[in-house]
């Protein structure tokens, strides 16, 4: 069943009428609904295009958080073969919020990292809503270290509201673990690509998004703090989260203009949750282009490219 966001109400109403007509036709074969369904479907499509053509930053954030949006495991299933997940940080325990392992992309060995939010109550609790503990980032460091040792490119799929802020996580060194993961990403001699597929929240995102190339899906977001938390701190009023979302410049379009990211993967009107196959195909093309471009670069060239990229951020504003 399709889940609608508040601003999608016009589309929900039209598609609701279509469902009613189809239900009526199912009980009364004499009723002809084809012409009306075609008319309503065209109106729904037009409404969807118009709504998504002028999304505000707050609405983009809602799309990025949509419960039916493809998650990390969906991308792995669609893009990676021979997927072999590895568990544990060899220090404390396994963290199901950040998944990591090895597989093949179009036959080429790759290391794959990403936060998994889950798609049901059970899986969301299992994956802690995609908010990793220190052991998750230490596992990421372990996988990146293995990839670097065997000259295997690294792909990261970012989708998290942020690193888990619990007392236990802080006691086990959350900040240090994020810093070590960021450091490892920067020092890799193999090319790494980060794709923000939903939310890119704070250090929890940047720990695996410090890459040679950073891409964002068109309706994803990337920020140092959530609009709700930012509004509470700066405006002393969480109800002003919409104003904060606009002020933060969290959208892919804003960040491409600032040079923080390197490209945008387009989403058809309606978002990735309505057009998963199309988005997967475009993501596949971007990964393939990246791997081809960096295939001939030496380890030194890869490091220098990444270094220069991040040093250049903010210098041409």
mmCIF file of C-alpha atoms in Angstrom:
data_model
loop_
_atom_site.group_PDB
_atom_site.id
_atom_site.type_symbol
_atom_site.label_atom_id
_atom_site.label_comp_id
_atom_site.label_asym_id
_atom_site.label_seq_id
_atom_site.Cartn_x
_atom_site.Cartn_y
_atom_site.Cartn_z
ATOM 1 C CA UNK A 1 0.000 0.000 0.000
ATOM 2 C CA UNK A 2 1.316 3.420 -1.002
ATOM 3 C CA UNK A 3 2.143 5.735 1.896
ATOM 4 C CA UNK A 4 1.470 9.420 1.188
ATOM 5 C CA UNK A 5 3.172 12.462 2.659
ATOM 6 C CA UNK A 6 1.083 15.437 3.817
ATOM 7 C CA UNK A 7 1.856 17.547 0.762
ATOM 8 C CA UNK A 8 0.885 14.670 -1.560
ATOM 9 C CA UNK A 9 -2.805 14.888 -0.542
ATOM 10 C CA UNK A 10 -4.044 15.954 -4.038
ATOM 11 C CA UNK A 11 -2.420 12.827 -5.502
ATOM 12 C CA UNK A 12 -3.736 10.657 -2.673
ATOM 13 C CA UNK A 13 -7.289 11.883 -3.339
ATOM 14 C CA UNK A 14 -7.090 11.146 -7.057
ATOM 15 C CA UNK A 15 -5.516 7.723 -6.602
ATOM 16 C CA UNK A 16 -8.122 6.981 -3.935
ATOM 17 C CA UNK A 17 -10.887 7.664 -6.473
ATOM 18 C CA UNK A 18 -9.151 5.362 -8.959
ATOM 19 C CA UNK A 19 -9.031 2.594 -6.360
ATOM 20 C CA UNK A 20 -12.749 3.085 -5.611
ATOM 21 C CA UNK A 21 -13.624 2.809 -9.294
ATOM 22 C CA UNK A 22 -11.589 -0.368 -9.700
ATOM 23 C CA UNK A 23 -13.241 -1.831 -6.630
ATOM 24 C CA UNK A 24 -16.657 -0.983 -8.051
ATOM 25 C CA UNK A 25 -15.786 -2.565 -11.409
ATOM 26 C CA UNK A 26 -14.642 -5.714 -9.647
ATOM 27 C CA UNK A 27 -18.099 -6.183 -8.097
ATOM 28 C CA UNK A 28 -20.097 -5.070 -11.149
ATOM 29 C CA UNK A 29 -18.678 -6.178 -14.498
ATOM 30 C CA UNK A 30 -21.254 -4.081 -16.373
ATOM 31 C CA UNK A 31 -19.666 -0.855 -15.183
ATOM 32 C CA UNK A 32 -17.124 0.602 -17.631
ATOM 33 C CA UNK A 33 -14.409 2.575 -15.856
ATOM 34 C CA UNK A 34 -11.559 2.621 -18.375
ATOM 35 C CA UNK A 35 -12.121 6.150 -19.639
ATOM 36 C CA UNK A 36 -12.554 7.649 -16.162
ATOM 37 C CA UNK A 37 -9.556 5.774 -14.772
ATOM 38 C CA UNK A 38 -7.396 7.007 -17.649
ATOM 39 C CA UNK A 39 -8.530 10.591 -17.044
ATOM 40 C CA UNK A 40 -7.927 10.425 -13.290
ATOM 41 C CA UNK A 41 -4.543 8.717 -13.767
ATOM 42 C CA UNK A 42 -3.422 11.514 -16.082
ATOM 43 C CA UNK A 43 -4.532 14.112 -13.534
ATOM 44 C CA UNK A 44 -2.695 12.258 -10.740
ATOM 45 C CA UNK A 45 0.495 12.116 -12.803
ATOM 46 C CA UNK A 46 0.260 15.824 -13.599
ATOM 47 C CA UNK A 47 -0.332 16.670 -9.941
ATOM 48 C CA UNK A 48 2.661 14.559 -8.885
ATOM 49 C CA UNK A 49 4.958 16.268 -11.386
ATOM 50 C CA UNK A 50 3.791 19.714 -10.296
ATOM 51 C CA UNK A 51 4.231 18.928 -6.582
ATOM 52 C CA UNK A 52 7.730 17.472 -6.974
ATOM 53 C CA UNK A 53 8.804 20.265 -9.297
ATOM 54 C CA UNK A 54 8.601 22.797 -6.444
ATOM 55 C CA UNK A 55 9.478 20.865 -3.302
ATOM 56 C CA UNK A 56 10.721 22.953 -0.385
ATOM 57 C CA UNK A 57 13.776 21.816 1.626
ATOM 58 C CA UNK A 58 11.447 20.613 4.399
ATOM 59 C CA UNK A 59 9.416 18.564 1.918
ATOM 60 C CA UNK A 60 12.607 17.102 0.443
ATOM 61 C CA UNK A 61 13.572 16.033 3.932
ATOM 62 C CA UNK A 62 10.210 14.273 4.282
ATOM 63 C CA UNK A 63 10.827 12.456 0.998
ATOM 64 C CA UNK A 64 14.333 11.492 2.154
ATOM 65 C CA UNK A 65 12.781 9.937 5.269
ATOM 66 C CA UNK A 66 9.907 8.224 3.436
ATOM 67 C CA UNK A 67 9.404 4.739 4.955
ATOM 68 C CA UNK A 68 9.088 3.134 1.507
ATOM 69 C CA UNK A 69 12.255 4.703 0.116
ATOM 70 C CA UNK A 70 14.851 2.099 -0.984
ATOM 71 C CA UNK A 71 17.355 1.344 1.760
ATOM 72 C CA UNK A 72 20.903 -0.022 1.785
ATOM 73 C CA UNK A 73 19.852 -3.676 1.489
ATOM 74 C CA UNK A 74 17.697 -2.831 -1.535
ATOM 75 C CA UNK A 75 20.702 -1.312 -3.311
ATOM 76 C CA UNK A 76 22.880 -4.299 -2.439
ATOM 77 C CA UNK A 77 20.239 -6.718 -3.738
ATOM 78 C CA UNK A 78 19.885 -4.771 -6.985
ATOM 79 C CA UNK A 79 23.500 -3.810 -7.691
ATOM 80 C CA UNK A 80 25.835 -6.258 -5.951
ATOM 81 C CA UNK A 81 26.374 -9.950 -6.672
ATOM 82 C CA UNK A 82 28.117 -12.487 -4.439
ATOM 83 C CA UNK A 83 27.383 -10.223 -1.457
ATOM 84 C CA UNK A 84 29.266 -11.453 1.604
ATOM 85 C CA UNK A 85 28.583 -9.379 4.733
ATOM 86 C CA UNK A 86 31.184 -9.398 7.493
ATOM 87 C CA UNK A 87 30.303 -8.934 11.154
ATOM 88 C CA UNK A 88 31.922 -7.453 14.233
ATOM 89 C CA UNK A 89 34.611 -4.906 14.970
ATOM 90 C CA UNK A 90 36.964 -7.438 16.647
ATOM 91 C CA UNK A 91 36.805 -5.339 19.802
ATOM 92 C CA UNK A 92 33.291 -5.392 21.232
ATOM 93 C CA UNK A 93 30.400 -6.723 19.129
ATOM 94 C CA UNK A 94 28.459 -6.621 15.876
ATOM 95 C CA UNK A 95 26.428 -3.523 14.986
ATOM 96 C CA UNK A 96 23.499 -4.149 12.648
ATOM 97 C CA UNK A 97 22.963 -0.424 11.994
ATOM 98 C CA UNK A 98 26.009 -0.236 9.720
ATOM 99 C CA UNK A 99 26.421 -3.177 7.343
ATOM 100 C CA UNK A 100 29.665 -3.926 5.543
ATOM 101 C CA UNK A 101 31.155 -6.622 3.392
ATOM 102 C CA UNK A 102 32.431 -7.578 -0.038
ATOM 103 C CA UNK A 103 30.789 -8.447 -3.314
ATOM 104 C CA UNK A 104 30.993 -7.818 -7.043
ATOM 105 C CA UNK A 105 29.692 -4.907 -9.077
ATOM 106 C CA UNK A 106 29.357 -5.972 -12.719
ATOM 107 C CA UNK A 107 32.000 -8.599 -12.037
ATOM 108 C CA UNK A 108 34.480 -6.283 -10.300
ATOM 109 C CA UNK A 109 35.285 -6.910 -6.615
ATOM 110 C CA UNK A 110 34.117 -4.079 -4.349
ATOM 111 C CA UNK A 111 33.837 -3.385 -0.633
ATOM 112 C CA UNK A 112 30.399 -2.087 0.322
ATOM 113 C CA UNK A 113 29.388 -0.096 3.404
ATOM 114 C CA UNK A 114 26.088 1.435 4.393
ATOM 115 C CA UNK A 115 23.581 2.241 7.095
ATOM 116 C CA UNK A 116 20.404 0.190 7.089
ATOM 117 C CA UNK A 117 17.278 1.704 8.661
ATOM 118 C CA UNK A 118 14.952 -1.277 8.271
ATOM 119 C CA UNK A 119 11.475 -1.358 6.745
ATOM 120 C CA UNK A 120 9.304 -2.807 9.516
ATOM 121 C CA UNK A 121 9.051 -2.417 13.261
ATOM 122 C CA UNK A 122 11.122 -5.550 13.799
ATOM 123 C CA UNK A 123 13.896 -4.635 11.349
ATOM 124 C CA UNK A 124 13.992 -0.992 12.439
ATOM 125 C CA UNK A 125 14.656 -2.082 15.999
ATOM 126 C CA UNK A 126 17.209 -4.639 14.821
ATOM 127 C CA UNK A 127 19.103 -2.005 12.823
ATOM 128 C CA UNK A 128 18.571 0.745 15.420
ATOM 129 C CA UNK A 129 16.952 2.951 12.752
ATOM 130 C CA UNK A 130 20.295 3.199 10.956
ATOM 131 C CA UNK A 131 22.060 4.927 13.867
ATOM 132 C CA UNK A 132 25.384 3.180 14.331
ATOM 133 C CA UNK A 133 27.272 2.625 17.576
ATOM 134 C CA UNK A 134 31.083 2.930 17.785
ATOM 135 C CA UNK A 135 31.477 -0.737 16.883
ATOM 136 C CA UNK A 136 29.714 -0.057 13.587
ATOM 137 C CA UNK A 137 32.293 2.531 12.587
ATOM 138 C CA UNK A 138 35.140 0.330 13.824
ATOM 139 C CA UNK A 139 33.761 -2.441 11.637
ATOM 140 C CA UNK A 140 33.751 0.008 8.712
ATOM 141 C CA UNK A 141 37.416 0.791 9.402
ATOM 142 C CA UNK A 142 38.193 -2.938 9.429
ATOM 143 C CA UNK A 143 36.493 -3.467 6.061
ATOM 144 C CA UNK A 144 38.120 -0.403 4.494
ATOM 145 C CA UNK A 145 41.512 -1.568 5.755
ATOM 146 C CA UNK A 146 40.978 -4.968 4.098
ATOM 147 C CA UNK A 147 39.844 -3.313 0.875
ATOM 148 C CA UNK A 148 42.919 -1.083 0.856
ATOM 149 C CA UNK A 149 45.207 -4.045 1.454
ATOM 150 C CA UNK A 150 43.799 -5.956 -1.524
ATOM 151 C CA UNK A 151 43.269 -2.939 -3.851
ATOM 152 C CA UNK A 152 39.481 -3.194 -3.854
ATOM 153 C CA UNK A 153 37.390 -0.016 -4.439
ATOM 154 C CA UNK A 154 34.978 1.029 -1.696
ATOM 155 C CA UNK A 155 31.308 1.948 -2.209
ATOM 156 C CA UNK A 156 29.389 3.659 0.605
ATOM 157 C CA UNK A 157 25.614 4.101 0.773
ATOM 158 C CA UNK A 158 24.742 6.729 3.352
ATOM 159 C CA UNK A 159 21.348 6.805 5.044
ATOM 160 C CA UNK A 160 21.325 7.838 8.699
ATOM 161 C CA UNK A 161 19.871 10.523 10.932
ATOM 162 C CA UNK A 162 23.215 10.448 12.736
ATOM 163 C CA UNK A 163 25.398 8.257 14.928
ATOM 164 C CA UNK A 164 23.637 6.769 17.955
ATOM 165 C CA UNK A 165 23.850 9.275 20.862
ATOM 166 C CA UNK A 166 23.259 6.837 23.721
ATOM 167 C CA UNK A 167 25.252 6.795 26.956
ATOM 168 C CA UNK A 168 26.806 3.423 26.137
ATOM 169 C CA UNK A 169 27.923 4.648 22.724
ATOM 170 C CA UNK A 170 29.599 7.670 24.285
ATOM 171 C CA UNK A 171 31.271 5.512 26.920
ATOM 172 C CA UNK A 172 32.701 3.264 24.203
ATOM 173 C CA UNK A 173 34.157 6.203 22.276
ATOM 174 C CA UNK A 174 31.620 7.262 19.660
ATOM 175 C CA UNK A 175 33.479 10.441 18.664
ATOM 176 C CA UNK A 176 36.814 8.613 18.401
ATOM 177 C CA UNK A 177 35.265 5.840 16.282
ATOM 178 C CA UNK A 178 33.743 8.369 13.868
ATOM 179 C CA UNK A 179 37.064 10.204 13.641
ATOM 180 C CA UNK A 180 38.963 6.966 12.935
ATOM 181 C CA UNK A 181 36.490 6.019 10.206
ATOM 182 C CA UNK A 182 36.793 9.459 8.618
ATOM 183 C CA UNK A 183 40.582 9.235 8.823
ATOM 184 C CA UNK A 184 40.599 5.798 7.194
ATOM 185 C CA UNK A 185 38.359 7.057 4.392
ATOM 186 C CA UNK A 186 40.779 9.906 3.705
ATOM 187 C CA UNK A 187 43.929 7.782 3.692
ATOM 188 C CA UNK A 188 42.680 4.993 1.414
ATOM 189 C CA UNK A 189 44.863 4.280 -1.598
ATOM 190 C CA UNK A 190 41.895 2.788 -3.439
ATOM 191 C CA UNK A 191 39.080 4.900 -4.902
ATOM 192 C CA UNK A 192 35.961 5.317 -2.792
ATOM 193 C CA UNK A 193 32.518 6.528 -3.823
ATOM 194 C CA UNK A 194 29.823 7.696 -1.394
ATOM 195 C CA UNK A 195 26.157 7.964 -2.368
ATOM 196 C CA UNK A 196 23.688 9.637 -0.016
ATOM 197 C CA UNK A 197 20.476 7.722 -0.669
ATOM 198 C CA UNK A 198 18.286 9.234 2.053
ATOM 199 C CA UNK A 199 19.472 11.144 5.095
ATOM 200 C CA UNK A 200 23.076 12.163 5.534
ATOM 201 C CA UNK A 201 23.120 13.204 9.151
ATOM 202 C CA UNK A 202 26.137 14.726 10.914
ATOM 203 C CA UNK A 203 29.343 12.800 11.680
ATOM 204 C CA UNK A 204 27.430 9.555 11.423
ATOM 205 C CA UNK A 205 27.226 10.164 7.688
ATOM 206 C CA UNK A 206 30.585 11.783 7.018
ATOM 207 C CA UNK A 207 32.400 8.864 8.677
ATOM 208 C CA UNK A 208 31.780 6.808 5.536
ATOM 209 C CA UNK A 209 31.136 9.664 3.077
ATOM 210 C CA UNK A 210 34.642 11.154 2.961
ATOM 211 C CA UNK A 211 35.200 9.888 -0.565
ATOM 212 C CA UNK A 212 36.805 10.691 -3.902
ATOM 213 C CA UNK A 213 33.334 11.347 -5.217
ATOM 214 C CA UNK A 214 30.211 12.151 -3.206
ATOM 215 C CA UNK A 215 26.833 11.896 -4.931
ATOM 216 C CA UNK A 216 23.333 12.553 -3.636
ATOM 217 C CA UNK A 217 19.979 11.353 -4.818
ATOM 218 C CA UNK A 218 17.900 14.322 -5.914
ATOM 219 C CA UNK A 219 15.593 14.242 -2.890
ATOM 220 C CA UNK A 220 18.145 13.249 -0.261
ATOM 221 C CA UNK A 221 19.550 15.598 2.394
ATOM 222 C CA UNK A 222 22.992 16.137 3.947
ATOM 223 C CA UNK A 223 23.530 18.256 7.059
ATOM 224 C CA UNK A 224 25.473 18.631 10.291
ATOM 225 C CA UNK A 225 22.298 18.443 12.397
ATOM 226 C CA UNK A 226 18.631 17.652 11.813
ATOM 227 C CA UNK A 227 16.341 20.660 11.237
ATOM 228 C CA UNK A 228 14.355 19.767 14.364
ATOM 229 C CA UNK A 229 17.457 19.723 16.578
ATOM 230 C CA UNK A 230 18.906 22.814 14.914
ATOM 231 C CA UNK A 231 15.684 24.759 15.468
ATOM 232 C CA UNK A 232 15.655 23.757 19.138
ATOM 233 C CA UNK A 233 19.195 25.048 19.602
ATOM 234 C CA UNK A 234 19.217 28.186 17.445
ATOM 235 C CA UNK A 235 15.593 29.306 17.625
ATOM 236 C CA UNK A 236 14.753 27.720 20.978
ATOM 237 C CA UNK A 237 11.674 26.402 19.182
ATOM 238 C CA UNK A 238 11.475 22.963 17.515
ATOM 239 C CA UNK A 239 8.308 24.096 15.732
ATOM 240 C CA UNK A 240 10.510 26.245 13.477
ATOM 241 C CA UNK A 241 12.131 23.175 11.920
ATOM 242 C CA UNK A 242 10.851 24.159 8.469
ATOM 243 C CA UNK A 243 12.638 27.517 8.707
ATOM 244 C CA UNK A 244 15.764 25.710 9.868
ATOM 245 C CA UNK A 245 15.654 23.287 6.932
ATOM 246 C CA UNK A 246 15.659 26.222 4.526
ATOM 247 C CA UNK A 247 18.428 28.067 6.370
ATOM 248 C CA UNK A 248 20.681 25.014 6.582
ATOM 249 C CA UNK A 249 20.925 24.473 2.799
ATOM 250 C CA UNK A 250 20.539 20.724 3.173
ATOM 251 C CA UNK A 251 19.361 19.803 -0.322
ATOM 252 C CA UNK A 252 21.415 18.201 -3.070
ATOM 253 C CA UNK A 253 20.974 21.262 -5.273
ATOM 254 C CA UNK A 254 22.314 23.622 -2.589
ATOM 255 C CA UNK A 255 25.277 21.411 -1.742
ATOM 256 C CA UNK A 256 26.244 20.902 -5.384
ATOM 257 C CA UNK A 257 26.356 24.683 -5.741
ATOM 258 C CA UNK A 258 28.655 24.935 -2.702
ATOM 259 C CA UNK A 259 30.956 22.213 -4.042
ATOM 260 C CA UNK A 260 30.312 19.946 -1.056
ATOM 261 C CA UNK A 261 29.099 17.134 -3.344
ATOM 262 C CA UNK A 262 30.101 16.214 -6.875
ATOM 263 C CA UNK A 263 26.854 15.248 -8.533
ATOM 264 C CA UNK A 264 23.148 14.486 -8.260
ATOM 265 C CA UNK A 265 21.405 11.265 -9.239
ATOM 266 C CA UNK A 266 17.970 12.302 -10.548
ATOM 267 C CA UNK A 267 14.730 10.939 -9.145
ATOM 268 C CA UNK A 268 11.571 10.826 -11.284
ATOM 269 C CA UNK A 269 8.555 12.783 -10.040
ATOM 270 C CA UNK A 270 7.227 10.955 -7.003
ATOM 271 C CA UNK A 271 10.633 10.094 -5.575
ATOM 272 C CA UNK A 272 12.787 6.981 -5.376
ATOM 273 C CA UNK A 273 10.117 5.104 -3.410
ATOM 274 C CA UNK A 274 7.811 5.203 -6.460
ATOM 275 C CA UNK A 275 10.501 4.571 -9.069
ATOM 276 C CA UNK A 276 13.036 2.290 -7.406
ATOM 277 C CA UNK A 277 14.051 0.456 -10.603
ATOM 278 C CA UNK A 278 14.780 3.700 -12.455
ATOM 279 C CA UNK A 279 16.840 5.051 -9.555
ATOM 280 C CA UNK A 280 18.769 1.775 -9.261
ATOM 281 C CA UNK A 281 19.592 1.909 -12.973
ATOM 282 C CA UNK A 282 20.866 5.487 -12.726
ATOM 283 C CA UNK A 283 22.878 4.609 -9.615
ATOM 284 C CA UNK A 284 24.415 1.662 -11.460
ATOM 285 C CA UNK A 285 25.464 3.973 -14.283
ATOM 286 C CA UNK A 286 27.124 6.408 -11.867
ATOM 287 C CA UNK A 287 29.037 3.657 -10.075
ATOM 288 C CA UNK A 288 30.200 2.192 -13.372
ATOM 289 C CA UNK A 289 31.346 5.617 -14.588
ATOM 290 C CA UNK A 290 33.251 6.218 -11.355
ATOM 291 C CA UNK A 291 35.050 2.872 -11.390
ATOM 292 C CA UNK A 292 36.018 3.335 -15.038
ATOM 293 C CA UNK A 293 37.355 6.839 -14.412
ATOM 294 C CA UNK A 294 39.531 5.802 -11.461
ATOM 295 C CA UNK A 295 40.656 2.431 -12.831
ATOM 296 C CA UNK A 296 43.966 3.750 -14.141
ATOM 297 C CA UNK A 297 44.919 5.996 -11.227
ATOM 298 C CA UNK A 298 47.789 5.136 -8.887
ATOM 299 C CA UNK A 299 47.320 4.972 -5.130
ATOM 300 C CA UNK A 300 49.078 8.333 -4.781
ATOM 301 C CA UNK A 301 46.845 9.925 -7.420
ATOM 302 C CA UNK A 302 43.729 8.613 -5.677
ATOM 303 C CA UNK A 303 44.825 10.079 -2.336
ATOM 304 C CA UNK A 304 45.808 13.403 -3.901
ATOM 305 C CA UNK A 305 42.468 13.641 -5.724
ATOM 306 C CA UNK A 306 40.576 13.111 -2.474
ATOM 307 C CA UNK A 307 42.797 15.528 -0.543
ATOM 308 C CA UNK A 308 42.442 18.312 -3.092
ATOM 309 C CA UNK A 309 38.701 17.783 -3.310
ATOM 310 C CA UNK A 310 38.119 18.348 0.403
ATOM 311 C CA UNK A 311 40.650 21.172 0.717
ATOM 312 C CA UNK A 312 38.831 23.013 -2.073
ATOM 313 C CA UNK A 313 35.459 22.996 -0.269
ATOM 314 C CA UNK A 314 34.563 26.532 0.791
ATOM 315 C CA UNK A 315 37.332 28.268 -1.153
ATOM 316 C CA UNK A 316 35.172 29.459 -4.075
ATOM 317 C CA UNK A 317 32.008 30.661 -2.342
#
